[in-house]
PDB file of C-alpha atoms in Angstrom:
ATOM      1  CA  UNK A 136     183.654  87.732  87.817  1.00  0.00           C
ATOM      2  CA  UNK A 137     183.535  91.644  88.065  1.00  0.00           C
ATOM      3  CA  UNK A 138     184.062  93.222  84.212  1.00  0.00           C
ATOM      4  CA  UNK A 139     187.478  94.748  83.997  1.00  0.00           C
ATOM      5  CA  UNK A 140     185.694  98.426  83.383  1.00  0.00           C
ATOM      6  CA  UNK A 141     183.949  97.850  87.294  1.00  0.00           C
ATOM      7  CA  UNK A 142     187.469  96.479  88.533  1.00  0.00           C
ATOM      8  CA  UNK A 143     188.387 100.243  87.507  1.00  0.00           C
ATOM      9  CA  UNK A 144     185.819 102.138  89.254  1.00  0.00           C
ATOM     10  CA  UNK A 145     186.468 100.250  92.794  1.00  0.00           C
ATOM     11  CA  UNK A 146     190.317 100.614  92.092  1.00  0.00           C
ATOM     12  CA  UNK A 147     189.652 104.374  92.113  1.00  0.00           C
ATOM     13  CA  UNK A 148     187.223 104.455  94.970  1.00  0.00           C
ATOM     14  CA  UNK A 149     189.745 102.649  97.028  1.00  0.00           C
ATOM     15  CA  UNK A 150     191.966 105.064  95.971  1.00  0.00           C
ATOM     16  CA  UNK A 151     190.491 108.067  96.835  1.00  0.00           C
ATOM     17  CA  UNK A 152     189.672 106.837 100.100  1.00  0.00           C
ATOM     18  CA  UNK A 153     194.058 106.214 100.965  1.00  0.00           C
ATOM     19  CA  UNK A 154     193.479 110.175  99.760  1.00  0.00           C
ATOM     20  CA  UNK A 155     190.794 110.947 101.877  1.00  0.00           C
ATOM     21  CA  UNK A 156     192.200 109.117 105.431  1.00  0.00           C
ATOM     22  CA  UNK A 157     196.128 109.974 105.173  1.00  0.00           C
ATOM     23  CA  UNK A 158     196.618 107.337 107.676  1.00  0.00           C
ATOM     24  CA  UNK A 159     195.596 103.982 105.711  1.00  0.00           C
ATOM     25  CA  UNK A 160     198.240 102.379 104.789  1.00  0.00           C
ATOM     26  CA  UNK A 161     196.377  99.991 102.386  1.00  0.00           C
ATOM     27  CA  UNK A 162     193.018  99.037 100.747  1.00  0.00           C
ATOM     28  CA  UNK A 163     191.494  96.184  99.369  1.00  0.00           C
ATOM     29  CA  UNK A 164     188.418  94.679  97.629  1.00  0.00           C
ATOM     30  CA  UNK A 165     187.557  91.161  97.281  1.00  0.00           C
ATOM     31  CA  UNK A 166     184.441  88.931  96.820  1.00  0.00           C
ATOM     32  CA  UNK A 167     183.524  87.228  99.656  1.00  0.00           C
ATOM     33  CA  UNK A 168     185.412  83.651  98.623  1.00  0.00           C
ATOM     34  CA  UNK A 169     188.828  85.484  99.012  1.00  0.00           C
ATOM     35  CA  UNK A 170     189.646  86.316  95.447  1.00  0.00           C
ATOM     36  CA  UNK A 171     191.110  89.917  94.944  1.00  0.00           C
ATOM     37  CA  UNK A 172     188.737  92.590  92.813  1.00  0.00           C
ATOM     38  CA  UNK A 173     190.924  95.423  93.282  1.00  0.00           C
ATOM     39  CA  UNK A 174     193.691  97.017  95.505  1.00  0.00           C
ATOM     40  CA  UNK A 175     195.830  99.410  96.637  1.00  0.00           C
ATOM     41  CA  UNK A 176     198.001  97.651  99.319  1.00  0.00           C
ATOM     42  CA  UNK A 177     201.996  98.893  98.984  1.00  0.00           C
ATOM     43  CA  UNK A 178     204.092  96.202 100.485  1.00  0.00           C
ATOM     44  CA  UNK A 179     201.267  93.697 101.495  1.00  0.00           C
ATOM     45  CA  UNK A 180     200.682  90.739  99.350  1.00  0.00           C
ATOM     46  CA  UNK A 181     196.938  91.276  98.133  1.00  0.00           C
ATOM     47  CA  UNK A 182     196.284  87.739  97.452  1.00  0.00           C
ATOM     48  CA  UNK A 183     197.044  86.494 100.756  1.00  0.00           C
ATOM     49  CA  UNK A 184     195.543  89.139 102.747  1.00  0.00           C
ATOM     50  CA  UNK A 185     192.391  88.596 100.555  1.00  0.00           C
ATOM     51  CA  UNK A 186     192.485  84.570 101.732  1.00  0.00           C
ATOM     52  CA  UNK A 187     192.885  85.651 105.577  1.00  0.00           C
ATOM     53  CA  UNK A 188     190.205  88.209 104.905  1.00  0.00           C
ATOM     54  CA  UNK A 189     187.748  85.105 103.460  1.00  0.00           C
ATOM     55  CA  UNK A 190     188.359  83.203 106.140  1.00  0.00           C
ATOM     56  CA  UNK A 191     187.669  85.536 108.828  1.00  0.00           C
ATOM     57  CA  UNK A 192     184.802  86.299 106.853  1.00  0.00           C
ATOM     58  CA  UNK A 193     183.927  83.216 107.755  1.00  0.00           C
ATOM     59  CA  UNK A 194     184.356  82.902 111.197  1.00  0.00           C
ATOM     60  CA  UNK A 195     182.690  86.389 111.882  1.00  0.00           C
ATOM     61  CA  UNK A 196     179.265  85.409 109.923  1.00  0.00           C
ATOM     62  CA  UNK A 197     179.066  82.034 112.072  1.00  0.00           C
ATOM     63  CA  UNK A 198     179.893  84.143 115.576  1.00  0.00           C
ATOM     64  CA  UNK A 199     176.669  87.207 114.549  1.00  0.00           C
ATOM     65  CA  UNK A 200     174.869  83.962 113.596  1.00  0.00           C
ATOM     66  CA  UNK A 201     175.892  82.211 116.811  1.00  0.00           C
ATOM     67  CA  UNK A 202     174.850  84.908 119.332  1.00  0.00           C
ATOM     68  CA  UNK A 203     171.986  86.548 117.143  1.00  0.00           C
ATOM     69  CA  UNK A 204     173.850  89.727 116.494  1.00  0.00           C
ATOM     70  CA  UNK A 205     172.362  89.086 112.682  1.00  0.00           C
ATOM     71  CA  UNK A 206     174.073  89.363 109.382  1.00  0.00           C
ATOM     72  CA  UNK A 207     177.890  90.348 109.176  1.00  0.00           C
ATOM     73  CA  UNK A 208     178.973  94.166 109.173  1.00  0.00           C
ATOM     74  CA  UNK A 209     182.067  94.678 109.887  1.00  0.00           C
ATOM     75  CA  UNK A 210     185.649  93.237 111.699  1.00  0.00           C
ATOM     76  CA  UNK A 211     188.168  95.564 113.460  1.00  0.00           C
ATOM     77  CA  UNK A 212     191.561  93.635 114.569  1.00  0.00           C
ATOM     78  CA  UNK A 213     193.800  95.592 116.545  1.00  0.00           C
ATOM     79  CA  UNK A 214     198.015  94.131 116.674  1.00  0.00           C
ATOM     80  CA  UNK A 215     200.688  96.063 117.903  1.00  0.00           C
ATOM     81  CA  UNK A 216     201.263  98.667 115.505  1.00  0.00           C
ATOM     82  CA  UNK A 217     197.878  99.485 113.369  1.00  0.00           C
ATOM     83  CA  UNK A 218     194.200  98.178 112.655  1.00  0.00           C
ATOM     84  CA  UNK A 219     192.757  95.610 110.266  1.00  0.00           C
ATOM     85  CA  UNK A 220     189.263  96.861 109.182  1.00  0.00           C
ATOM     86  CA  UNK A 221     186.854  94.643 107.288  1.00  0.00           C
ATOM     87  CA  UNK A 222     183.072  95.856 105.690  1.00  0.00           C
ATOM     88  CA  UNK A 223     180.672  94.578 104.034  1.00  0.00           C
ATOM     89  CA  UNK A 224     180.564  95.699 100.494  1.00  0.00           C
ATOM     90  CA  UNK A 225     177.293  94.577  98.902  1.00  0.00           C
ATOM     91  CA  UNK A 226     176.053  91.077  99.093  1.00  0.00           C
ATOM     92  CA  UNK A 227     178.938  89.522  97.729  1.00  0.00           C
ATOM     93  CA  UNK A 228     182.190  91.709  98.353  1.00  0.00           C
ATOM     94  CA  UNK A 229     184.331  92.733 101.509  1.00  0.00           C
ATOM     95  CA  UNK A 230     186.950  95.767 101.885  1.00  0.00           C
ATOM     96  CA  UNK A 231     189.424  95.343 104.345  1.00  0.00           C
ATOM     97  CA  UNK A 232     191.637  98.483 105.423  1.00  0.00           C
ATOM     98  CA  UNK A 233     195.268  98.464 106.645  1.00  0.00           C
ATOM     99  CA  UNK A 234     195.587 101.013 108.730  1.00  0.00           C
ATOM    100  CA  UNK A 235     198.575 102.914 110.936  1.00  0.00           C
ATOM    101  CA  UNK A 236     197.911 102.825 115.118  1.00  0.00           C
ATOM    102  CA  UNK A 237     197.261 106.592 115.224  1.00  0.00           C
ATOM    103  CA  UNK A 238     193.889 106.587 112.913  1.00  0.00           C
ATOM    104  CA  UNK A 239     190.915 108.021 114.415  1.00  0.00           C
ATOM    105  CA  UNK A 240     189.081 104.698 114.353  1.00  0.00           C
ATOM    106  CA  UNK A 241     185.785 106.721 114.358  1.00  0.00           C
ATOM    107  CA  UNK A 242     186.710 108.337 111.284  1.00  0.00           C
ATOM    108  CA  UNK A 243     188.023 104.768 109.716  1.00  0.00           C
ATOM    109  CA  UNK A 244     184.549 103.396 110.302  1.00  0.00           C
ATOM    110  CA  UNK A 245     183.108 105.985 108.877  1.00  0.00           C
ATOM    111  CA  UNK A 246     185.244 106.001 105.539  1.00  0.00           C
ATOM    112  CA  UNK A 247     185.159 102.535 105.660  1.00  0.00           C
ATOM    113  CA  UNK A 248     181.298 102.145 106.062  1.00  0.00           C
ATOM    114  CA  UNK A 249     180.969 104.462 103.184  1.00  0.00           C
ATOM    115  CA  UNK A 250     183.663 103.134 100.447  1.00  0.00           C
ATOM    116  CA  UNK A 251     181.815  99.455 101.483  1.00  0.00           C
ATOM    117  CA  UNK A 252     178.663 100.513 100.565  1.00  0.00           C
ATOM    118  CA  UNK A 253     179.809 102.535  97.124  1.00  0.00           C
ATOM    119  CA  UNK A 254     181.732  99.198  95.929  1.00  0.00           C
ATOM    120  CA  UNK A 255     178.722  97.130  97.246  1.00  0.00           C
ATOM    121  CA  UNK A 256     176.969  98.804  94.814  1.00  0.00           C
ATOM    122  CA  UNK A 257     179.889  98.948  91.591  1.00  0.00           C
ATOM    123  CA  UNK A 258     180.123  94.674  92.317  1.00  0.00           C
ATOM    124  CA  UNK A 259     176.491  93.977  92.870  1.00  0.00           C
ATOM    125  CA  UNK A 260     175.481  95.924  89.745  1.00  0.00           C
ATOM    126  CA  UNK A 261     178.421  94.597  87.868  1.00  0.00           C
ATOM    127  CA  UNK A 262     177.576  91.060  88.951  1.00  0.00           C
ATOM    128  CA  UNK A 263     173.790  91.551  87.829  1.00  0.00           C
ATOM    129  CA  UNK A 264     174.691  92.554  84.105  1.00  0.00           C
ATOM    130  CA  UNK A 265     176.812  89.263  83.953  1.00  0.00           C
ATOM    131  CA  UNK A 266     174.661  86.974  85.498  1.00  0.00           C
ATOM    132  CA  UNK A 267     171.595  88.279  83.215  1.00  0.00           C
ATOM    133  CA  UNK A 268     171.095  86.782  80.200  1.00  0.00           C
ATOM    134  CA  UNK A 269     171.485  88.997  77.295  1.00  0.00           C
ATOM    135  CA  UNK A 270     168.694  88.717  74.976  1.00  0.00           C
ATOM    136  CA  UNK A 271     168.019  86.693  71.961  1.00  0.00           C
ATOM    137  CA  UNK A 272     165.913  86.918  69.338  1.00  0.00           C
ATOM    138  CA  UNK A 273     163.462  83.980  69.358  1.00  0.00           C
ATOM    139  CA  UNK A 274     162.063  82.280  66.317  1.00  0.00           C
ATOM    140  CA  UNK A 275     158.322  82.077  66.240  1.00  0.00           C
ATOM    141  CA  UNK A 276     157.199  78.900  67.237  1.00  0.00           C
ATOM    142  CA  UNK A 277     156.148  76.632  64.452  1.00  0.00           C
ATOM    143  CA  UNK A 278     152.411  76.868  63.329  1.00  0.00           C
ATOM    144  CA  UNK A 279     149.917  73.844  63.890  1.00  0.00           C
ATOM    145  CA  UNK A 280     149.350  71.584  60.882  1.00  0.00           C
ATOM    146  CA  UNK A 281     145.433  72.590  60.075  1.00  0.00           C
ATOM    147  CA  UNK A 282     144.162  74.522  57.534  1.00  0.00           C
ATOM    148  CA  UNK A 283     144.680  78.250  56.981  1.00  0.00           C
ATOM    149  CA  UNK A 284     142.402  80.441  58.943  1.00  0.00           C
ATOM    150  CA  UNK A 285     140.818  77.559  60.698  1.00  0.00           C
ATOM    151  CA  UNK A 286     140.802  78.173  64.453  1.00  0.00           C
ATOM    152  CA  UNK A 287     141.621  75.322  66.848  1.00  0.00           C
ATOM    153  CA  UNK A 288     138.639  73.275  68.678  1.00  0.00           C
ATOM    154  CA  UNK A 289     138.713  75.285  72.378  1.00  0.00           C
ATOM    155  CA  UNK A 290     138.360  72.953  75.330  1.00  0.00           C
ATOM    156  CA  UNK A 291     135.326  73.949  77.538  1.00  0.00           C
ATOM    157  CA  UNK A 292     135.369  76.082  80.471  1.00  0.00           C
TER     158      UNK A 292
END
């Protein structure tokens, strides 16, 4: 899972993004399984929309993979009254935009492809300090029973 202090920093990049493009109506990060990193979503229930999000995850990486398009990018859903934006965010995250009919949905890809890529980068690095070891001090490894100062017999080259 993401440290709390990285939970932080996407919190305020998703932020500054609904400050950025006036007309998103909601942001939110989540690993790639559905569960919720961080979001700013008034009104929408994050957890579900991070579930729906998962599975159409899913569904998109089988279609690129299906017709050779390669690996997944992005989503855009259109209903009746706004957009449902999904990126890639590193190699293990996705942010998915609500956003209002009347966006530019140039400019939403382009705020969206950027904010992906910054918290691809806060999650990925995040996950790589967990998932690495920290390191431990080793004791030497115990010492042959022979004499002092003796060296070993060498096997022939």
């Amino acid at each position: 899972m993401v440290p709390e202090a990285e939970t932080r920093d996407v919190l305020d990049e998703l932020q500054r993004l609904r400050a950025r493009v006036p007309l998103l109506s909601g942001a939110l990060a989540a690993s790639t399984d559905g569960l919720v990193l961080a979001h700013d979503t008034p009104g929408v229930e994050a957890e579900g929309v991070a579930a729906l999000t998962a599975a159409a995850l899913g569904v998109s990486i089988r279609m690129t993979d299906a017709t050779g398009r390669g690996g997944f990018r992005e989503l855009l859903v259109r209903g009746g009254s706004g957009y449902i934006a999904t990126y890639a965010a590193g190699s293990s995250a996705v942010l998915t935009l609500l956003a209002e009919d009347r966006i530019n949905v140039g400019r939403l890809h382009l705020e969206g492809r950027r904010a992906g890529a910054r918290i691809g980068e806060l999650v990925d690095a995040a996950l790589e300090r967990v998932e690495r070891p920290a390191p431990t001090a080793r004791a030497a490894p115990p010492r042959p029973a022979t004499a002092p100062n003796r060296a070993l017999p060498q096997r022939p080259t």
